[in-house]
Tab-separated table of C-alpha atoms and ligand atoms in Angstrom:
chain	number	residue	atom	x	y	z
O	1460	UNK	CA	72.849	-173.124	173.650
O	1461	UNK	CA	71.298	-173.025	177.129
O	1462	UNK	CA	73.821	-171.665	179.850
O	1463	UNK	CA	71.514	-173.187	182.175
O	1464	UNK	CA	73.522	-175.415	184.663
O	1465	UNK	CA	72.597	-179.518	184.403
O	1466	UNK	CA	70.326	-180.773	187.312
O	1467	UNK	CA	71.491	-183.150	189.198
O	1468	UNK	CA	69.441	-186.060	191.816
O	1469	UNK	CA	70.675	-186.032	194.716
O	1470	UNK	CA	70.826	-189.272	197.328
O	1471	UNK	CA	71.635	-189.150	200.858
O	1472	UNK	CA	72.686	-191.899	203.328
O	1473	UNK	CA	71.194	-190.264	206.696
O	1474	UNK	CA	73.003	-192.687	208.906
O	1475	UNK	CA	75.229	-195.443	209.031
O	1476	UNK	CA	74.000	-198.353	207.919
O	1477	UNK	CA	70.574	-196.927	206.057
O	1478	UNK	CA	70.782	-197.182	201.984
O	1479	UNK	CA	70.543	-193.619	200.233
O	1480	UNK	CA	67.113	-191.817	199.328
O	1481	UNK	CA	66.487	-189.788	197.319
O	1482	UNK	CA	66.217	-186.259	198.931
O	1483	UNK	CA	65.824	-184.101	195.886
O	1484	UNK	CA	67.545	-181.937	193.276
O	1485	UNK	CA	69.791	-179.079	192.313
O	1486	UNK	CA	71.422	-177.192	189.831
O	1487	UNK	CA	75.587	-177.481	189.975
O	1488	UNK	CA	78.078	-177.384	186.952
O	1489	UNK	CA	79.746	-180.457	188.054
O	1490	UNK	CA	79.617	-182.926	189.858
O	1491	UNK	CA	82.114	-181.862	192.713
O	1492	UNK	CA	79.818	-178.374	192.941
O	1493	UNK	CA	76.697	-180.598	192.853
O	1494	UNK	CA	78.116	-182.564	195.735
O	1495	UNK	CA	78.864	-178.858	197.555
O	1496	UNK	CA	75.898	-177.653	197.305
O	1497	UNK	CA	73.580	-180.901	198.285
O	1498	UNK	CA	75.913	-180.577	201.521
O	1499	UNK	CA	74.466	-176.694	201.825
O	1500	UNK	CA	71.113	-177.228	200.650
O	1501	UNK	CA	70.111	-180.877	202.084
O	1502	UNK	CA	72.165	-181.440	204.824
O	1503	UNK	CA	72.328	-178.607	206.945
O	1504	UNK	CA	71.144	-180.311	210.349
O	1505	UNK	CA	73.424	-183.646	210.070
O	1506	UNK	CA	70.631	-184.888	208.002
O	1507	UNK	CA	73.526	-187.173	205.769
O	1508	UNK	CA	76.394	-188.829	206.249
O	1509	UNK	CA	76.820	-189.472	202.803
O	1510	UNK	CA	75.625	-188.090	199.555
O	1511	UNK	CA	75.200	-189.467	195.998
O	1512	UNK	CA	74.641	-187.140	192.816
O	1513	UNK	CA	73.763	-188.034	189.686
O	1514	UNK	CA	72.668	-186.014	186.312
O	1515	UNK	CA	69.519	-186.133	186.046
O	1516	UNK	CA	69.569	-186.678	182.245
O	1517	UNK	CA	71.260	-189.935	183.198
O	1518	UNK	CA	68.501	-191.358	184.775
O	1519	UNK	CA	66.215	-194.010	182.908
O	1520	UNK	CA	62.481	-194.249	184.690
O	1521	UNK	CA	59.638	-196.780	184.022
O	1522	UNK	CA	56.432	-195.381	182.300
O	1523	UNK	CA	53.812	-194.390	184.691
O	1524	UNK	CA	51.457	-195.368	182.176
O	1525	UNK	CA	52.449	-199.760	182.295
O	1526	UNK	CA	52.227	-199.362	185.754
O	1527	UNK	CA	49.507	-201.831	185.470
O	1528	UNK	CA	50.806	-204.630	182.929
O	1529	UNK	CA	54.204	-204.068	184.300
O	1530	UNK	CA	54.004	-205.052	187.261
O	1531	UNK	CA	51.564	-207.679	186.328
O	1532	UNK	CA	53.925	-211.044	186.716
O	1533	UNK	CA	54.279	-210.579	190.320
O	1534	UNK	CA	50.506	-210.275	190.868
O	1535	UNK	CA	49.672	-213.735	189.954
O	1536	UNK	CA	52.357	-215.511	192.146
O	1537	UNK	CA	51.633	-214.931	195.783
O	1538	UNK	CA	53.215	-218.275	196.488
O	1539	UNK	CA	56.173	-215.685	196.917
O	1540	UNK	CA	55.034	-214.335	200.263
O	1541	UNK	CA	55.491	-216.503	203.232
O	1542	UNK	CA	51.885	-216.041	204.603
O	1543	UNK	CA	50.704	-218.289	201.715
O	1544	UNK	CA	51.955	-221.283	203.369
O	1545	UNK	CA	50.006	-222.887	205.957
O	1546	UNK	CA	52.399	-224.355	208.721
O	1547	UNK	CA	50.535	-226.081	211.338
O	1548	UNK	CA	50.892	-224.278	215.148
O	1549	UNK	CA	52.515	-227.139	216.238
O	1550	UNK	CA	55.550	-226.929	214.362
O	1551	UNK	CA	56.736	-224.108	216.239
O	1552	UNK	CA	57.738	-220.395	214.760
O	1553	UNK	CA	59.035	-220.147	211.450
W	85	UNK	CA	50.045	-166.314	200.873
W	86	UNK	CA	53.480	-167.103	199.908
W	87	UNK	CA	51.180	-167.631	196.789
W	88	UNK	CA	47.900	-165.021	196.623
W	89	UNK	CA	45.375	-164.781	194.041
W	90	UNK	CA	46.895	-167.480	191.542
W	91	UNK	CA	44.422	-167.928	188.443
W	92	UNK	CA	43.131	-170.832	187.077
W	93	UNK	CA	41.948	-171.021	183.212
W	94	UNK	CA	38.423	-171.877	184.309
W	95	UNK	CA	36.409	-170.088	187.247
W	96	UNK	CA	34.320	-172.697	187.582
W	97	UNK	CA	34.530	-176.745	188.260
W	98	UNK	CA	33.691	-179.180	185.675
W	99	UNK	CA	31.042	-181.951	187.022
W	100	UNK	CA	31.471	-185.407	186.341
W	101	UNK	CA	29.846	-185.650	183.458
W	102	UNK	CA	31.580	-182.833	181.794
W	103	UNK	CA	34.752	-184.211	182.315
W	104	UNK	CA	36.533	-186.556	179.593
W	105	UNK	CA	37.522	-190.367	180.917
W	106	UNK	CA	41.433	-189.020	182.133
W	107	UNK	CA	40.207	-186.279	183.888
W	108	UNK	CA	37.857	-187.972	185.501
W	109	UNK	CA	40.394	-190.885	186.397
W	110	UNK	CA	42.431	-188.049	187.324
W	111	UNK	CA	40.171	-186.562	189.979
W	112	UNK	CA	39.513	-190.010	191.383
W	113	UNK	CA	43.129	-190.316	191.989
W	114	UNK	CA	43.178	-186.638	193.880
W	115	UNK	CA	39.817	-187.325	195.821
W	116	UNK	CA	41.169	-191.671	196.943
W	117	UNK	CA	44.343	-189.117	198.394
W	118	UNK	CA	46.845	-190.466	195.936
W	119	UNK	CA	49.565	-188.662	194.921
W	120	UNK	CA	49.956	-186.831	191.174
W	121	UNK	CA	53.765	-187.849	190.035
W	122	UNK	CA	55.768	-185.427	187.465
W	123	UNK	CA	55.380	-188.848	184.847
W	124	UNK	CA	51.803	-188.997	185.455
W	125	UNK	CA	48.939	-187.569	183.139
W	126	UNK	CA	47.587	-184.694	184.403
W	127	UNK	CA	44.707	-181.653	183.019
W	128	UNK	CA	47.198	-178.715	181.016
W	129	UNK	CA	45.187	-176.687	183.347
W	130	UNK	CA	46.271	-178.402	186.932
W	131	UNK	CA	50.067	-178.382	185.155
W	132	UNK	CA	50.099	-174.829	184.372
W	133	UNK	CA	47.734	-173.500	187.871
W	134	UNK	CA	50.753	-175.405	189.981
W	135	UNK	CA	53.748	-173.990	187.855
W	136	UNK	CA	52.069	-170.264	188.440
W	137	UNK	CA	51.526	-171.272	192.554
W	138	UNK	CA	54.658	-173.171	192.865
W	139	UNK	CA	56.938	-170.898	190.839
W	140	UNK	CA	55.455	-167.685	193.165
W	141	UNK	CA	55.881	-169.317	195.988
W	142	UNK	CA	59.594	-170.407	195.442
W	143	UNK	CA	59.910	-166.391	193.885
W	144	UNK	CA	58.716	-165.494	197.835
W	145	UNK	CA	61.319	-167.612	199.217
W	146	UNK	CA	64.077	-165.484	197.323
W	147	UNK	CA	62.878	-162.282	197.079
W	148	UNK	CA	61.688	-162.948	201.380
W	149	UNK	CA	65.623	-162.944	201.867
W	150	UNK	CA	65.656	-159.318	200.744
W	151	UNK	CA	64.003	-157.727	204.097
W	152	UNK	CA	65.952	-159.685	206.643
W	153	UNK	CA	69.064	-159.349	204.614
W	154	UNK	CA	68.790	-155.627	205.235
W	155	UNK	CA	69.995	-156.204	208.741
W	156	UNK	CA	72.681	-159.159	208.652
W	157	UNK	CA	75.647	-156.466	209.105
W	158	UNK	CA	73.652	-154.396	211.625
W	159	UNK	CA	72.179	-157.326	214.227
W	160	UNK	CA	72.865	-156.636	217.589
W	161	UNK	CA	74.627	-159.329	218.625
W	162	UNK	CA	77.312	-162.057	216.760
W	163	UNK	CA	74.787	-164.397	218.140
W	164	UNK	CA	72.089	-162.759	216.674
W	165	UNK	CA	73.693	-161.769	213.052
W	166	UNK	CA	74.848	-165.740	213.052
W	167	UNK	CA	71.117	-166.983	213.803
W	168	UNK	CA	69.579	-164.783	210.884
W	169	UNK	CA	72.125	-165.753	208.231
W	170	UNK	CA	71.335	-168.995	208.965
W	171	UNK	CA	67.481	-168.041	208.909
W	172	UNK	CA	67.812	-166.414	205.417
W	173	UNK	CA	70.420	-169.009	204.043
W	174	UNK	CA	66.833	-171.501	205.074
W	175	UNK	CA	64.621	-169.294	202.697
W	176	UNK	CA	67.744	-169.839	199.868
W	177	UNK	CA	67.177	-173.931	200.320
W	178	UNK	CA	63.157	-173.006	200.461
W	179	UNK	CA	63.222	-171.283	197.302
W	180	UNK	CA	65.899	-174.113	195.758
W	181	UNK	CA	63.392	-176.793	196.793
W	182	UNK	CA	60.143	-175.107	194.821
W	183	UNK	CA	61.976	-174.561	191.857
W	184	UNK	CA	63.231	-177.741	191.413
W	185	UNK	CA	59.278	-178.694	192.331
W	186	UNK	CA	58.165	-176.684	189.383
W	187	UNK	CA	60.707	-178.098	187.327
W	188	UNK	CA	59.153	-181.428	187.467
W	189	UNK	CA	56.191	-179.952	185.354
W	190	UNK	CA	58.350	-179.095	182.287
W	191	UNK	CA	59.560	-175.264	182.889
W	192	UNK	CA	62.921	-174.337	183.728
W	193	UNK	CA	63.902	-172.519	186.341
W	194	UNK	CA	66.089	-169.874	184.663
W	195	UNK	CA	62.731	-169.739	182.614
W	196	UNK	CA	60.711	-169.026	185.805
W	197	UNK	CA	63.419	-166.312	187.057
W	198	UNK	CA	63.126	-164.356	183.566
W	199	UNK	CA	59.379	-163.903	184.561
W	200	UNK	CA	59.845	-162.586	187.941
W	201	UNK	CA	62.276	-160.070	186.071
W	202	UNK	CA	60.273	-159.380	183.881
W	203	UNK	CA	57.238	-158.538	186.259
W	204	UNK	CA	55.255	-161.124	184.661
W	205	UNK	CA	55.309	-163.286	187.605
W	206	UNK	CA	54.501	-162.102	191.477
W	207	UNK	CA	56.111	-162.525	194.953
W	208	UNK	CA	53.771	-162.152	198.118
W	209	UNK	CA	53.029	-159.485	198.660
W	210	UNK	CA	54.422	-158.872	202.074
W	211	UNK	CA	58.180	-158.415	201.417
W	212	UNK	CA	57.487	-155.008	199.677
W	213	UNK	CA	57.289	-153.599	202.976
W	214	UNK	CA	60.746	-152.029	204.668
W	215	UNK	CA	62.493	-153.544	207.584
W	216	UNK	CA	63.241	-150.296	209.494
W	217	UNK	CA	64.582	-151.299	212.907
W	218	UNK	CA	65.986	-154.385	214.438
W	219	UNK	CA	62.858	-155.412	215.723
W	220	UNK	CA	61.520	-156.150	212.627
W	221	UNK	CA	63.368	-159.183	212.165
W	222	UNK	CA	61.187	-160.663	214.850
W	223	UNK	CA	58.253	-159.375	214.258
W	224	UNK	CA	58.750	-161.204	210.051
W	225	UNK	CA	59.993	-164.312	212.361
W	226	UNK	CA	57.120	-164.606	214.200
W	227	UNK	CA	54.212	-163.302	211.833
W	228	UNK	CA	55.351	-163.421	208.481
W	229	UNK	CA	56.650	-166.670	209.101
W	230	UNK	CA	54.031	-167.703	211.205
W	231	UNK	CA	51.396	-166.721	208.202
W	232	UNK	CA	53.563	-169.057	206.347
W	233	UNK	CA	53.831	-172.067	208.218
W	234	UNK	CA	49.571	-171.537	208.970
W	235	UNK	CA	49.647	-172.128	205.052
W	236	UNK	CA	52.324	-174.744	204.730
W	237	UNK	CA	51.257	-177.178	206.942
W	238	UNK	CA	47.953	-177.903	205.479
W	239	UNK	CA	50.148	-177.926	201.729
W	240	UNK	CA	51.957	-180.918	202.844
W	241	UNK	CA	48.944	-182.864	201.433
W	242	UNK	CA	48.815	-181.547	198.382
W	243	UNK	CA	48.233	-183.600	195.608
W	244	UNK	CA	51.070	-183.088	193.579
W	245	UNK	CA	53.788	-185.226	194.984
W	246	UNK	CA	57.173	-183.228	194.302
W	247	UNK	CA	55.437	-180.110	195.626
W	248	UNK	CA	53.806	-182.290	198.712
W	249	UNK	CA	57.358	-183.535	199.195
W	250	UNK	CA	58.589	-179.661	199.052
W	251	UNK	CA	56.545	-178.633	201.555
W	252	UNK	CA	57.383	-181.138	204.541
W	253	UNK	CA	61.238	-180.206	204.186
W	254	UNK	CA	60.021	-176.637	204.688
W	255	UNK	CA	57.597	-177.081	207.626
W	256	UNK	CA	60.785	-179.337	209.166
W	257	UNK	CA	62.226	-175.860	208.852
W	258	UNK	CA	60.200	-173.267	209.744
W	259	UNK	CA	59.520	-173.963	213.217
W	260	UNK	CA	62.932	-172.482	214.115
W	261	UNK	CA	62.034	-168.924	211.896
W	262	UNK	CA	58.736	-167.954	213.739
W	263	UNK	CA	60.904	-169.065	217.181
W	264	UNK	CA	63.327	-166.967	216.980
W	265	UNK	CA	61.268	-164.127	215.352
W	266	UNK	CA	59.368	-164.539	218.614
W	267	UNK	CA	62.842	-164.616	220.661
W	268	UNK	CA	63.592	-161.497	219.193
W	269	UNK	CA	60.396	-160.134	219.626
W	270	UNK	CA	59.998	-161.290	223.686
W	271	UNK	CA	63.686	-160.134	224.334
W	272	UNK	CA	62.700	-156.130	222.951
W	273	UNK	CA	59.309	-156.364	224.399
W	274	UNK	CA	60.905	-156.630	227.916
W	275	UNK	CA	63.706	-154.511	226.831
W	276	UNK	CA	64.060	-150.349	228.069
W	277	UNK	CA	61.030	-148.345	226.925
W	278	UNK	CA	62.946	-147.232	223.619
W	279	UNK	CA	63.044	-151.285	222.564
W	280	UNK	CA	59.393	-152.166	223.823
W	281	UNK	CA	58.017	-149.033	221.838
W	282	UNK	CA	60.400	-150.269	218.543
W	283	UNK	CA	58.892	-153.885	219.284
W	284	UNK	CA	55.182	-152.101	219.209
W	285	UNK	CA	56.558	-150.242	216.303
W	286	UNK	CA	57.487	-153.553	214.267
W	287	UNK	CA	54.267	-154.921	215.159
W	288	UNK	CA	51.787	-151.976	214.125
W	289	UNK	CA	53.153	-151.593	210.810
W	290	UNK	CA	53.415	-155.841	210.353
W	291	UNK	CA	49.809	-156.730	211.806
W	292	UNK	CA	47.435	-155.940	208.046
W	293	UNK	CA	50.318	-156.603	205.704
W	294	UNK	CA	50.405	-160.429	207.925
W	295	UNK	CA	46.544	-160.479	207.505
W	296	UNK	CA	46.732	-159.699	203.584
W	297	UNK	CA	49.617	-162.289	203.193
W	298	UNK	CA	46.741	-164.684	202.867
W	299	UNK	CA	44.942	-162.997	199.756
W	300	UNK	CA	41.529	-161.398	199.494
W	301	UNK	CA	38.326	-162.549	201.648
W	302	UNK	CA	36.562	-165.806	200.454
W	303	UNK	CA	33.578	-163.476	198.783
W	304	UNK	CA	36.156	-161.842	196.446
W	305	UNK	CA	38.554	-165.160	196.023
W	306	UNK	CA	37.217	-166.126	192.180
W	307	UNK	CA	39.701	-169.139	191.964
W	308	UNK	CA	39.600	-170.780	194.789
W	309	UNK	CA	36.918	-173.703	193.674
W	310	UNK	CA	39.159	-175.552	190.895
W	311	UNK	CA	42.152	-175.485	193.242
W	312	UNK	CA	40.642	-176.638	196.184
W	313	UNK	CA	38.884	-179.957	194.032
W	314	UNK	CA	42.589	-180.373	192.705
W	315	UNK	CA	43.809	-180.544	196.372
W	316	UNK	CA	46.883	-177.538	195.493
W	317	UNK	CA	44.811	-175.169	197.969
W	318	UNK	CA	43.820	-176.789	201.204
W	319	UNK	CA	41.908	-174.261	203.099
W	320	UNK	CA	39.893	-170.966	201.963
W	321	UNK	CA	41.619	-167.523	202.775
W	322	UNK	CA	39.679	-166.524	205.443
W	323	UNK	CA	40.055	-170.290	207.786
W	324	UNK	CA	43.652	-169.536	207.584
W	325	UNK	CA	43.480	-165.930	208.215
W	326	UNK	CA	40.915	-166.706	211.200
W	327	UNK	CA	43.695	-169.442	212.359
W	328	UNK	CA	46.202	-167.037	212.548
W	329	UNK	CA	44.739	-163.949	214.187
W	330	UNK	CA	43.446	-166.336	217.011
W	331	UNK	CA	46.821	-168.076	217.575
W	332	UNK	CA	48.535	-164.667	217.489
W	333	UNK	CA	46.513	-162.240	219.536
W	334	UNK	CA	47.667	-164.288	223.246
W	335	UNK	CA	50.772	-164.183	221.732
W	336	UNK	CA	51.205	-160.288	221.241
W	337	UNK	CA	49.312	-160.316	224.824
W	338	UNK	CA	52.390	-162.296	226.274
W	339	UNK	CA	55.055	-159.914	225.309
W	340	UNK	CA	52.506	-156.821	226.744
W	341	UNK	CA	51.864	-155.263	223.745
W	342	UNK	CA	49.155	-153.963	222.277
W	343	UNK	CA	47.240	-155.328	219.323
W	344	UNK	CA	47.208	-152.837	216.452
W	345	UNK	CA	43.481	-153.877	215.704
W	346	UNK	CA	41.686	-151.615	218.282
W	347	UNK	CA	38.250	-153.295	217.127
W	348	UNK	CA	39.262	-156.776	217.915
W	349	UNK	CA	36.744	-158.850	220.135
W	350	UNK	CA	36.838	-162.806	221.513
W	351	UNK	CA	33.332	-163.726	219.766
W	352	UNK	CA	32.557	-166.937	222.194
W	353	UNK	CA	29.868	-167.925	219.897
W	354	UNK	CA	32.429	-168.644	216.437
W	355	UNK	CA	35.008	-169.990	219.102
W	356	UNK	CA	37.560	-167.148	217.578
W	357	UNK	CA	38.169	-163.351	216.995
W	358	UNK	CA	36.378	-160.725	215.489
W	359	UNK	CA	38.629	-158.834	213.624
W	360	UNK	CA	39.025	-155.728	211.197
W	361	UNK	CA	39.993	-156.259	207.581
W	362	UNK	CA	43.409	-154.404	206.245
W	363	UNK	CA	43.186	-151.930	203.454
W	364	UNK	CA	42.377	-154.424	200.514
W	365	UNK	CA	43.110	-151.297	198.326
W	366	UNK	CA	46.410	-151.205	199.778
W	367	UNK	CA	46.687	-154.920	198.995
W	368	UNK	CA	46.010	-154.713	195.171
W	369	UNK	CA	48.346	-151.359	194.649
W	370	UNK	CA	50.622	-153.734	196.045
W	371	UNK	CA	50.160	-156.406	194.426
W	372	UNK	CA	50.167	-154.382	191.353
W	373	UNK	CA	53.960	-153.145	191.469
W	374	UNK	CA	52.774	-150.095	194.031
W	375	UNK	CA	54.036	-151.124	197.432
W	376	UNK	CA	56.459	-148.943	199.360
W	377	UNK	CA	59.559	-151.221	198.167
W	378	UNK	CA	58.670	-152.943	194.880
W	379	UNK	CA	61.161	-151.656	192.642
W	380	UNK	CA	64.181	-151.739	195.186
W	381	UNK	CA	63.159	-155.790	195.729
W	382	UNK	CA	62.813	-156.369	191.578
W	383	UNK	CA	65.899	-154.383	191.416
W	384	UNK	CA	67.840	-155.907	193.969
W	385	UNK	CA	67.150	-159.355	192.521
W	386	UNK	CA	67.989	-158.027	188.545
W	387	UNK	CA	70.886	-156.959	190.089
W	388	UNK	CA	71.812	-159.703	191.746
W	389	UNK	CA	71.224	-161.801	188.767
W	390	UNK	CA	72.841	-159.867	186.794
W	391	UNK	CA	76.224	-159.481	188.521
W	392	UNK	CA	76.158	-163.040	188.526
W	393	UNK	CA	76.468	-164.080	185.671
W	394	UNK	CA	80.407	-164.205	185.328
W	395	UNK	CA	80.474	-166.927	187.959
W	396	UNK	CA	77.612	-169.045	186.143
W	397	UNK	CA	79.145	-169.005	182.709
W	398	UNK	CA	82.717	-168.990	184.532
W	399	UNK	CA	81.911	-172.522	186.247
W	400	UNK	CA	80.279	-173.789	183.511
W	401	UNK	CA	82.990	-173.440	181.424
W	402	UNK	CA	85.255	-174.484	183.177
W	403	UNK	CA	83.331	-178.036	184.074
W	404	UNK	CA	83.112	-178.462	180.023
W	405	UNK	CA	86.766	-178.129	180.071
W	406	UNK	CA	87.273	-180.492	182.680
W	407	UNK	CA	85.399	-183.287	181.203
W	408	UNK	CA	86.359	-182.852	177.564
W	409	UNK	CA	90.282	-183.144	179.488
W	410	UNK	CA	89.086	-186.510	180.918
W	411	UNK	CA	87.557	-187.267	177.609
W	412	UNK	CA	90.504	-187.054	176.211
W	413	UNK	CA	92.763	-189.636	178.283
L	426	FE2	FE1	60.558	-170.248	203.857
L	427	FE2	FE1	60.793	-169.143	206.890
């Protein structure tokens, strides 16, 4: 069995009112020490003011390879972007 | 560099029409500037070229704590000893970074650690030199660090997108290490004559082992080609070497000292310096295990790993037994 600890993803909120990115990733036994050390290793010049970690293993990613075809329903409908619609000048800003 | 001399399978570069369909899609991607994600399919040879350069240069970042280390309990002032811990404690989140890098590409890191131990895998060559007075924690700031960051900067565009990503954390960083190697450095070179001739000290036995950090001269450099088309090496050895002598030699003439290259000459005509070359045969007895402190650095990190181990296994078990608790309820 590996004794290798679990790598986690870490997410920080880097100020109030932002969502979290994704920063990068570590190596912790838990969750508490993975929490720890993302404050050490990612946050060391107020860079966060709040920090998500998750196990990596618990993370479920689309296939680079459908990149095309997957994203393929929202090519076809550019009625879904605002600059599609012509308003005339005179109605004012919208 | 941080990584010298890493080896690709092939010396030379495919041409388009030796390439299959993916790895010609693939280079189209590199040369359009896109990024290469972990998912993403990419030539066995670019996967295992970046886990060799990636996984060296996060082994430089560790091993690179070794020299400065040597003087935490003896800087001169509280100031001082806080400022390097905080420099070396850098290198620790450095090296974290590039191993979790070359993790994306399907090695381990505790795999990548076993090779360093086992010799199988190199460091740069530059921390198997002592640090032998206080001075030489600026003069590692301000070149070693400085030969870095020459490197670094241009790395940010790599193509690989974890290691790209690596790299602009570290620059973000760095810019503090050569400053207050240089602090350090200004502050003993206007000292009493027993400082300035330690800070001259520092610097003569620092100035070839800086110029070798960035590997042999372009003539001798057999893997540079494949690398550079793959966008994981930016510049040739000798740009960046060029790049650094010129920024440096004002800089040594700012603190008075004097440049340990009695040869070198402003050549108005290349716009730079004409320099002299370090021992190469130094370079490759180092690189070979022969430097003056290659067994004390492998050692220290054996050790180090070694002692270790208690606390790994220790925490480990004890966060199985906390979930299987909450398992339980
Ligand atoms: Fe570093
Ligand atoms: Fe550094």
């Amino acid at each position: 069995m590996s004794k290798e600890w679990p790598l986690w993803e870490v997410f920080i909120r880097g100020q109030h009112g932002m969502s979290h990115r994704h920063i990068g990733s570590l190596h912790a036994p838990d969750a508490e020490m993975a929490i720890k050390n993302a404050r050490d290793v990612y946050t060391r010049r107020n860079e966060g003011v709040s920090i998500w970690v998750v196990e990596a293993v618990h993370i479920a990613a689309s296939s680079p390879s459908d990149k095309g075809p997957f994203y393929e329903p929202s090519n076809s409908k550019v009625y879904r972007h605002p600059a599609f619609f012509d308003i005339p000048d005179d109605v004012g800003a919208m | 560099m941080y990584a010298q001399m890493i080896k690709t399978a092939s010396n030379s570069v495919k041409t388009r029409d030796e390439m299959s369909d993916s790895e010609r899609a693939f280079q189209d991607r590199i040369d359009a500037g896109q990024k290469i994600e972990p998912k993403d399919w990419m030539p066995d040879d670019y996967r295992a070229t970046l886990i060799r350069q990636i996984g060296q240069h996060a082994h430089s970042e560790i091993v690179g704590q070794l020299p400065e280390g040597n003087w935490i309990t003896r800087a001169p002032t509280l100031e001082r000893k806080a400022i390097l811990i905080a420099k070396v404690q850098d290198e620790a989140g450095h090296g974290l970074y590039l191993y979790c890098a070359a993790e994306t590409l399907g090695v381990s890191r505790d795999e990548l650690i076993e090779e360093l131990h086992a010799g199988r895998m190199k460091y740069s060559s530059i921390f198997n030199y002592p640090t032998l007075n206080w001075a030489d924690m600026g003069a590692i700031g301000w070149l070693v660090d400085g030969a870095a960051i020459m490197n670094q900067v241009p790395l940010q565009r790599t193509s690989y997108g974890p290691y790209s990503r690596a790299m602009v954390r570290i620059c973000k960083e760095e810019s503090f290490h050569q400053r207050q190697g240089y602090s350090i450095m200004l502050k003993m070179a206007q000292g009493n004559d027993a400082q300035k001739a330690m800070a001259q000290d520092s610097l003569n036995r620092f100035w070839y082992p800086s110029l070798m950090m960035f590997g042999p001269p372009d003539a001798e450099s057999v893997h540079s080609e494949q690398s550079m088309a793959w966008k994981i090496k930016i510049n040739t050895n000798d740009e960046l070497r060029q790049k650094f002598v010129d920024q440096t030699v004002p800089q040594i003439e700012y603190l008075g000292l004097e440049c340990p290259d009695q040869t070198i000459t402003w050549n108005a005509e290349k716009d730079g310096y004409d320099y002299a070359q370090p021992d190469w045969n130094e370079f490759f007895e180092v690189i070979k295990g022969n430097g003056p402190c290659n067994k004390e650095r492998l050692a220290a990190r054996v050790k180090a790993w070694d002692d270790g181990e208690w606390v790994r296994d220790g925490l480990l078990a004890h966060a199985k037994k906390k979930s299987a608790r909450v398992a339980a309820e």
